[in-house]
mmCIF file of C-alpha atoms in Angstrom:
data_model
loop_
_atom_site.group_PDB
_atom_site.id
_atom_site.type_symbol
_atom_site.label_atom_id
_atom_site.label_comp_id
_atom_site.label_asym_id
_atom_site.label_seq_id
_atom_site.Cartn_x
_atom_site.Cartn_y
_atom_site.Cartn_z
ATOM 1 C CA ALA A 1 -0.218 -0.038 0.373
ATOM 2 C CA VAL A 2 2.606 2.579 0.963
ATOM 3 C CA LEU A 3 4.432 1.967 -2.491
ATOM 4 C CA LEU A 4 1.503 2.498 -4.363
ATOM 5 C CA VAL A 5 0.626 5.725 -2.559
ATOM 6 C CA ALA A 6 3.917 6.858 -3.728
ATOM 7 C CA SER A 7 3.523 5.812 -7.153
ATOM 8 C CA GLY A 8 0.429 7.818 -7.035
ATOM 9 C CA ALA A 9 2.139 10.744 -5.825
ATOM 10 C CA ILE A 10 4.927 10.342 -8.965
ATOM 11 C CA LYS A 11 2.326 9.871 -11.418
ATOM 12 C CA TYR A 12 0.133 12.688 -10.137
ATOM 13 C CA ALA A 13 2.895 15.134 -9.874
ATOM 14 C CA LEU A 14 4.068 14.118 -13.549
ATOM 15 C CA GLY A 15 0.319 15.352 -14.990
ATOM 16 C CA ILE A 16 0.781 18.307 -13.704
ATOM 17 C CA LEU A 17 3.623 18.829 -15.967
ATOM 18 C CA ASP A 18 2.106 17.392 -18.474
ATOM 19 C CA GLY A 19 -1.217 19.327 -17.454
ATOM 20 C CA ALA A 20 -3.667 16.474 -17.502
ATOM 21 C CA VAL A 21 -4.184 16.330 -13.818
ATOM 22 C CA ARG A 22 -7.341 18.810 -12.973
ATOM 23 C CA LEU A 23 -7.552 20.411 -9.896
ATOM 24 C CA THR A 24 -9.466 18.848 -7.168
ATOM 25 C CA ASN A 25 -13.261 19.590 -6.696
ATOM 26 C CA THR A 26 -13.236 20.442 -3.307
ATOM 27 C CA GLU A 27 -16.573 22.933 -2.706
ATOM 28 C CA PRO A 28 -18.967 21.281 -0.376
ATOM 29 C CA LYS A 29 -22.538 21.557 -1.891
ATOM 30 C CA PHE A 30 -25.738 19.072 -2.158
ATOM 31 C CA VAL A 31 -25.532 16.344 -4.769
ATOM 32 C CA VAL A 32 -28.865 14.646 -4.086
ATOM 33 C CA GLN A 33 -31.621 17.338 -3.184
ATOM 34 C CA ASN A 34 -35.367 16.370 -2.646
ATOM 35 C CA LYS A 35 -38.116 18.712 -3.479
ATOM 36 C CA GLU A 36 -39.397 17.664 -0.080
ATOM 37 C CA ARG A 37 -36.795 17.835 2.583
ATOM 38 C CA PRO A 38 -36.623 14.618 4.613
ATOM 39 C CA ASP A 39 -35.547 14.534 7.565
ATOM 40 C CA THR A 40 -32.361 12.699 6.929
ATOM 41 C CA VAL A 41 -29.384 14.023 5.219
ATOM 42 C CA VAL A 42 -25.942 12.067 4.433
ATOM 43 C CA LEU A 43 -23.506 13.357 4.464
ATOM 44 C CA LEU A 44 -20.490 12.307 2.559
ATOM 45 C CA VAL A 45 -16.714 13.294 3.512
ATOM 46 C CA HIS A 46 -14.219 12.480 0.782
ATOM 47 C CA GLY A 47 -10.551 11.341 2.236
ATOM 48 C CA ILE A 48 -6.390 12.737 1.934
ATOM 49 C CA PHE A 49 -5.880 13.778 -2.279
ATOM 50 C CA GLY A 50 -9.349 12.900 -2.648
ATOM 51 C CA ASP A 51 -12.454 14.418 -4.258
ATOM 52 C CA LEU A 52 -15.604 15.923 -3.631
ATOM 53 C CA VAL A 53 -17.578 14.092 -6.270
ATOM 54 C CA ASP A 54 -15.244 11.842 -8.013
ATOM 55 C CA THR A 55 -14.068 9.581 -4.768
ATOM 56 C CA TRP A 56 -17.559 8.964 -4.823
ATOM 57 C CA ARG A 57 -17.497 7.895 -9.140
ATOM 58 C CA ASN A 58 -17.448 4.222 -9.778
ATOM 59 C CA PRO A 59 -14.955 3.779 -13.512
ATOM 60 C CA ASN A 60 -18.069 3.113 -15.251
ATOM 61 C CA GLY A 61 -19.093 6.504 -14.484
ATOM 62 C CA VAL A 62 -21.952 5.966 -11.933
ATOM 63 C CA ALA A 63 -21.466 8.101 -8.483
ATOM 64 C CA PHE A 64 -22.615 5.972 -5.505
ATOM 65 C CA PHE A 65 -25.197 8.995 -4.450
ATOM 66 C CA GLU A 66 -26.849 8.616 -7.885
ATOM 67 C CA LEU A 67 -28.104 5.165 -6.421
ATOM 68 C CA PHE A 68 -29.926 6.638 -3.892
ATOM 69 C CA ASP A 69 -32.683 7.348 -6.502
ATOM 70 C CA ARG A 70 -32.419 4.446 -8.367
ATOM 71 C CA ASP A 71 -33.196 2.702 -5.350
ATOM 72 C CA VAL A 72 -37.367 2.885 -4.811
ATOM 73 C CA GLU A 73 -36.552 1.901 -1.044
ATOM 74 C CA PHE A 74 -34.056 5.022 -0.427
ATOM 75 C CA LYS A 75 -36.132 7.387 -3.490
ATOM 76 C CA GLY A 76 -36.665 10.689 -1.909
ATOM 77 C CA LYS A 77 -35.893 9.354 1.550
ATOM 78 C CA PHE A 78 -32.467 11.203 1.476
ATOM 79 C CA ASP A 79 -30.353 14.394 0.252
ATOM 80 C CA VAL A 80 -26.968 14.163 0.033
ATOM 81 C CA TYR A 81 -24.806 16.841 1.009
ATOM 82 C CA ALA A 82 -20.824 16.305 -0.155
ATOM 83 C CA PHE A 83 -18.259 17.790 2.259
ATOM 84 C CA GLY A 84 -14.807 18.361 0.851
ATOM 85 C CA PHE A 85 -12.058 20.168 2.102
ATOM 86 C CA PRO A 86 -8.565 21.222 0.176
ATOM 87 C CA SER A 87 -5.582 17.728 0.409
ATOM 88 C CA SER A 88 -3.739 17.392 -2.775
ATOM 89 C CA TYR A 89 0.047 15.927 -3.127
ATOM 90 C CA PHE A 90 1.675 19.123 -3.286
ATOM 91 C CA GLN A 91 -0.491 21.984 -3.707
ATOM 92 C CA ASP A 92 -0.251 24.714 -1.178
ATOM 93 C CA GLY A 93 -3.476 25.070 1.752
ATOM 94 C CA SER A 94 -4.452 21.417 1.861
ATOM 95 C CA TYR A 95 -6.369 21.466 5.274
ATOM 96 C CA LYS A 96 -4.817 19.898 8.444
ATOM 97 C CA ILE A 97 -7.810 16.875 9.653
ATOM 98 C CA SER A 98 -8.535 19.786 12.845
ATOM 99 C CA GLU A 99 -9.037 22.221 10.069
ATOM 100 C CA ALA A 100 -10.868 20.117 7.880
ATOM 101 C CA ALA A 101 -13.289 19.155 11.273
ATOM 102 C CA LYS A 102 -14.192 22.632 12.196
ATOM 103 C CA ARG A 103 -14.760 23.314 8.593
ATOM 104 C CA LEU A 104 -16.991 20.496 8.386
ATOM 105 C CA GLN A 105 -19.169 21.712 11.549
ATOM 106 C CA LEU A 106 -19.263 25.288 9.874
ATOM 107 C CA HIS A 107 -21.245 23.858 7.023
ATOM 108 C CA VAL A 108 -23.401 21.525 8.896
ATOM 109 C CA TYR A 109 -24.277 24.059 11.426
ATOM 110 C CA ASP A 110 -25.175 26.083 8.081
ATOM 111 C CA LYS A 111 -26.380 23.887 5.694
ATOM 112 C CA LEU A 112 -27.944 21.094 7.487
ATOM 113 C CA LYS A 113 -29.155 22.558 10.800
ATOM 114 C CA ASP A 114 -33.083 21.681 9.538
ATOM 115 C CA TYR A 115 -32.453 17.998 9.554
ATOM 116 C CA ARG A 116 -33.317 15.731 11.978
ATOM 117 C CA ARG A 117 -30.713 12.629 11.255
ATOM 118 C CA ILE A 118 -27.388 12.888 9.575
ATOM 119 C CA ILE A 119 -26.093 9.987 8.749
ATOM 120 C CA ILE A 120 -21.855 9.975 7.700
ATOM 121 C CA ILE A 121 -20.333 8.286 5.080
ATOM 122 C CA ALA A 122 -16.546 8.859 4.716
ATOM 123 C CA HIS A 123 -13.599 7.294 2.932
ATOM 124 C CA SER A 124 -10.005 7.328 4.282
ATOM 125 C CA MET A 125 -8.830 10.309 6.447
ATOM 126 C CA GLY A 126 -12.226 11.551 6.275
ATOM 127 C CA GLY A 127 -13.488 8.951 8.138
ATOM 128 C CA LEU A 128 -10.715 10.844 10.749
ATOM 129 C CA VAL A 129 -12.524 14.234 9.820
ATOM 130 C CA ALA A 130 -15.877 12.922 10.887
ATOM 131 C CA MET A 131 -14.916 11.754 14.464
ATOM 132 C CA ARG A 132 -12.919 14.821 14.662
ATOM 133 C CA TYR A 133 -16.359 16.618 14.242
ATOM 134 C CA MET A 134 -18.050 14.278 16.182
ATOM 135 C CA TRP A 135 -16.629 15.672 19.645
ATOM 136 C CA LEU A 136 -16.115 18.884 18.672
ATOM 137 C CA ASP A 137 -20.085 19.982 19.971
ATOM 138 C CA ASP A 138 -21.822 17.475 22.482
ATOM 139 C CA ARG A 139 -24.564 18.040 20.390
ATOM 140 C CA ASN A 140 -23.016 17.003 17.341
ATOM 141 C CA PRO A 141 -23.366 12.445 18.461
ATOM 142 C CA ARG A 142 -27.557 13.367 19.439
ATOM 143 C CA ARG A 143 -28.004 13.909 15.606
ATOM 144 C CA VAL A 144 -25.754 11.506 14.123
ATOM 145 C CA PRO A 145 -27.411 7.258 14.547
ATOM 146 C CA LEU A 146 -24.968 6.306 12.161
ATOM 147 C CA MET A 147 -21.379 5.991 11.078
ATOM 148 C CA VAL A 148 -19.947 4.484 7.708
ATOM 149 C CA LEU A 149 -16.070 4.146 7.867
ATOM 150 C CA PHE A 150 -14.586 2.591 4.420
ATOM 151 C CA SER A 151 -10.778 2.435 4.455
ATOM 152 C CA THR A 152 -9.841 4.814 7.423
ATOM 153 C CA PRO A 153 -6.883 4.492 9.499
ATOM 154 C CA GLN A 154 -6.610 3.496 13.344
ATOM 155 C CA ASP A 155 -3.501 3.608 13.963
ATOM 156 C CA GLU A 156 -0.818 6.018 13.899
ATOM 157 C CA ASN A 157 1.896 3.782 12.198
ATOM 158 C CA GLN A 158 0.001 3.419 9.036
ATOM 159 C CA VAL A 159 -0.454 7.278 8.627
ATOM 160 C CA ALA A 160 3.841 7.297 9.167
ATOM 161 C CA ALA A 161 4.092 4.675 6.818
ATOM 162 C CA ILE A 162 2.864 6.829 4.311
ATOM 163 C CA ALA A 163 4.169 10.346 5.413
ATOM 164 C CA ARG A 164 7.572 8.772 4.971
ATOM 165 C CA TYR A 165 6.814 8.886 0.996
ATOM 166 C CA VAL A 166 3.815 12.033 1.193
ATOM 167 C CA ALA A 167 4.403 14.155 3.586
ATOM 168 C CA TRP A 168 4.111 17.630 2.267
ATOM 169 C CA ASN A 169 0.731 16.855 2.797
ATOM 170 C CA PRO A 170 -0.166 19.064 6.477
ATOM 171 C CA SER A 171 -2.443 15.826 7.935
ATOM 172 C CA LEU A 172 0.303 13.386 7.248
ATOM 173 C CA ALA A 173 3.106 14.784 8.391
ATOM 174 C CA ASP A 174 1.377 16.069 11.563
ATOM 175 C CA MET A 175 -0.175 12.756 12.710
ATOM 176 C CA ALA A 176 3.251 11.091 11.885
ATOM 177 C CA GLY A 177 4.821 13.240 14.751
ATOM 178 C CA GLY A 178 4.078 16.685 14.223
ATOM 179 C CA ARG A 179 1.938 18.996 16.594
ATOM 180 C CA ASP A 180 -0.972 16.211 16.127
ATOM 181 C CA ALA A 181 1.129 13.264 16.877
ATOM 182 C CA ARG A 182 -0.964 12.619 19.820
ATOM 183 C CA PHE A 183 -4.257 12.468 17.142
ATOM 184 C CA PHE A 184 -5.389 9.078 17.711
ATOM 185 C CA GLY A 185 -5.164 9.082 21.925
ATOM 186 C CA ASP A 186 -6.974 11.946 21.783
ATOM 187 C CA LEU A 187 -9.738 10.143 19.438
ATOM 188 C CA ASP A 188 -9.732 7.722 21.353
ATOM 189 C CA ASP A 189 -9.974 8.930 24.707
ATOM 190 C CA ASN A 190 -12.714 11.671 23.400
ATOM 191 C CA TRP A 191 -14.647 8.601 21.486
ATOM 192 C CA LYS A 192 -14.526 6.552 25.023
ATOM 193 C CA LYS A 193 -15.618 9.294 27.473
ATOM 194 C CA ASP A 194 -17.749 8.383 30.180
ATOM 195 C CA GLY A 195 -21.841 8.747 29.093
ATOM 196 C CA ALA A 196 -20.422 10.404 26.078
ATOM 197 C CA ILE A 197 -23.686 9.654 23.529
ATOM 198 C CA ARG A 198 -21.614 7.880 21.073
ATOM 199 C CA PRO A 199 -23.313 6.856 16.810
ATOM 200 C CA HIS A 200 -22.994 3.121 15.737
ATOM 201 C CA VAL A 201 -20.322 2.260 13.607
ATOM 202 C CA VAL A 202 -19.460 -0.157 10.421
ATOM 203 C CA CYS A 203 -16.157 0.340 9.135
ATOM 204 C CA ALA A 204 -15.042 -1.611 6.114
ATOM 205 C CA TYR A 205 -11.669 -1.946 4.001
ATOM 206 C CA GLU A 206 -10.999 -2.675 0.410
ATOM 207 C CA VAL A 207 -9.144 -5.400 -0.093
ATOM 208 C CA ARG A 208 -7.319 -4.382 -3.607
ATOM 209 C CA ASN A 209 -4.431 -2.835 -4.224
ATOM 210 C CA THR A 210 -5.407 1.170 -5.035
ATOM 211 C CA PHE A 211 -3.323 4.322 -4.819
ATOM 212 C CA LEU A 212 -6.609 6.690 -4.874
ATOM 213 C CA PHE A 213 -7.606 8.154 -1.602
#
């Protein structure tokens, strides 16, 4: 996995030089919005080096969130809001986990305040952003009954291994030994607080080689 990440960084850099890589789309927006607002919104959070929409798009062109409208069981029952934050291999302005979490909180307050429930689906380090968001405010867990995390690292050793090759991104560099080196410990401590309200969490991971996050 580490070699694949390094390979991805090199391909990305060469793509920039060749003008073949477009900038990622990270401006949060609704990607599914019903005429009548349902009680529940699905909140998508992409991972490091990710894209607001393409992270959730299959190579055949179909986006994960588009399937809600195709399934009679789910159609009309959820709006879907895609949250994004700057995160790239080399580009200046990439967010740290804590910065992305605070940005997420602001967007939830502004755009999702009228929904009773929020279901969070996050990929890679987007899961860490979502988990950090949860304990920024005691009110957050009360609205989030479910979190689904895809390939979200839970060990600083996993992050450190990648950061040796791609340390230009502040989220990786900090967790690998900088100011946020205690990130996982702090996250675990907050998650296990006595009396804390916690959502049901479902985790999954890829079984095929990939360098995309």
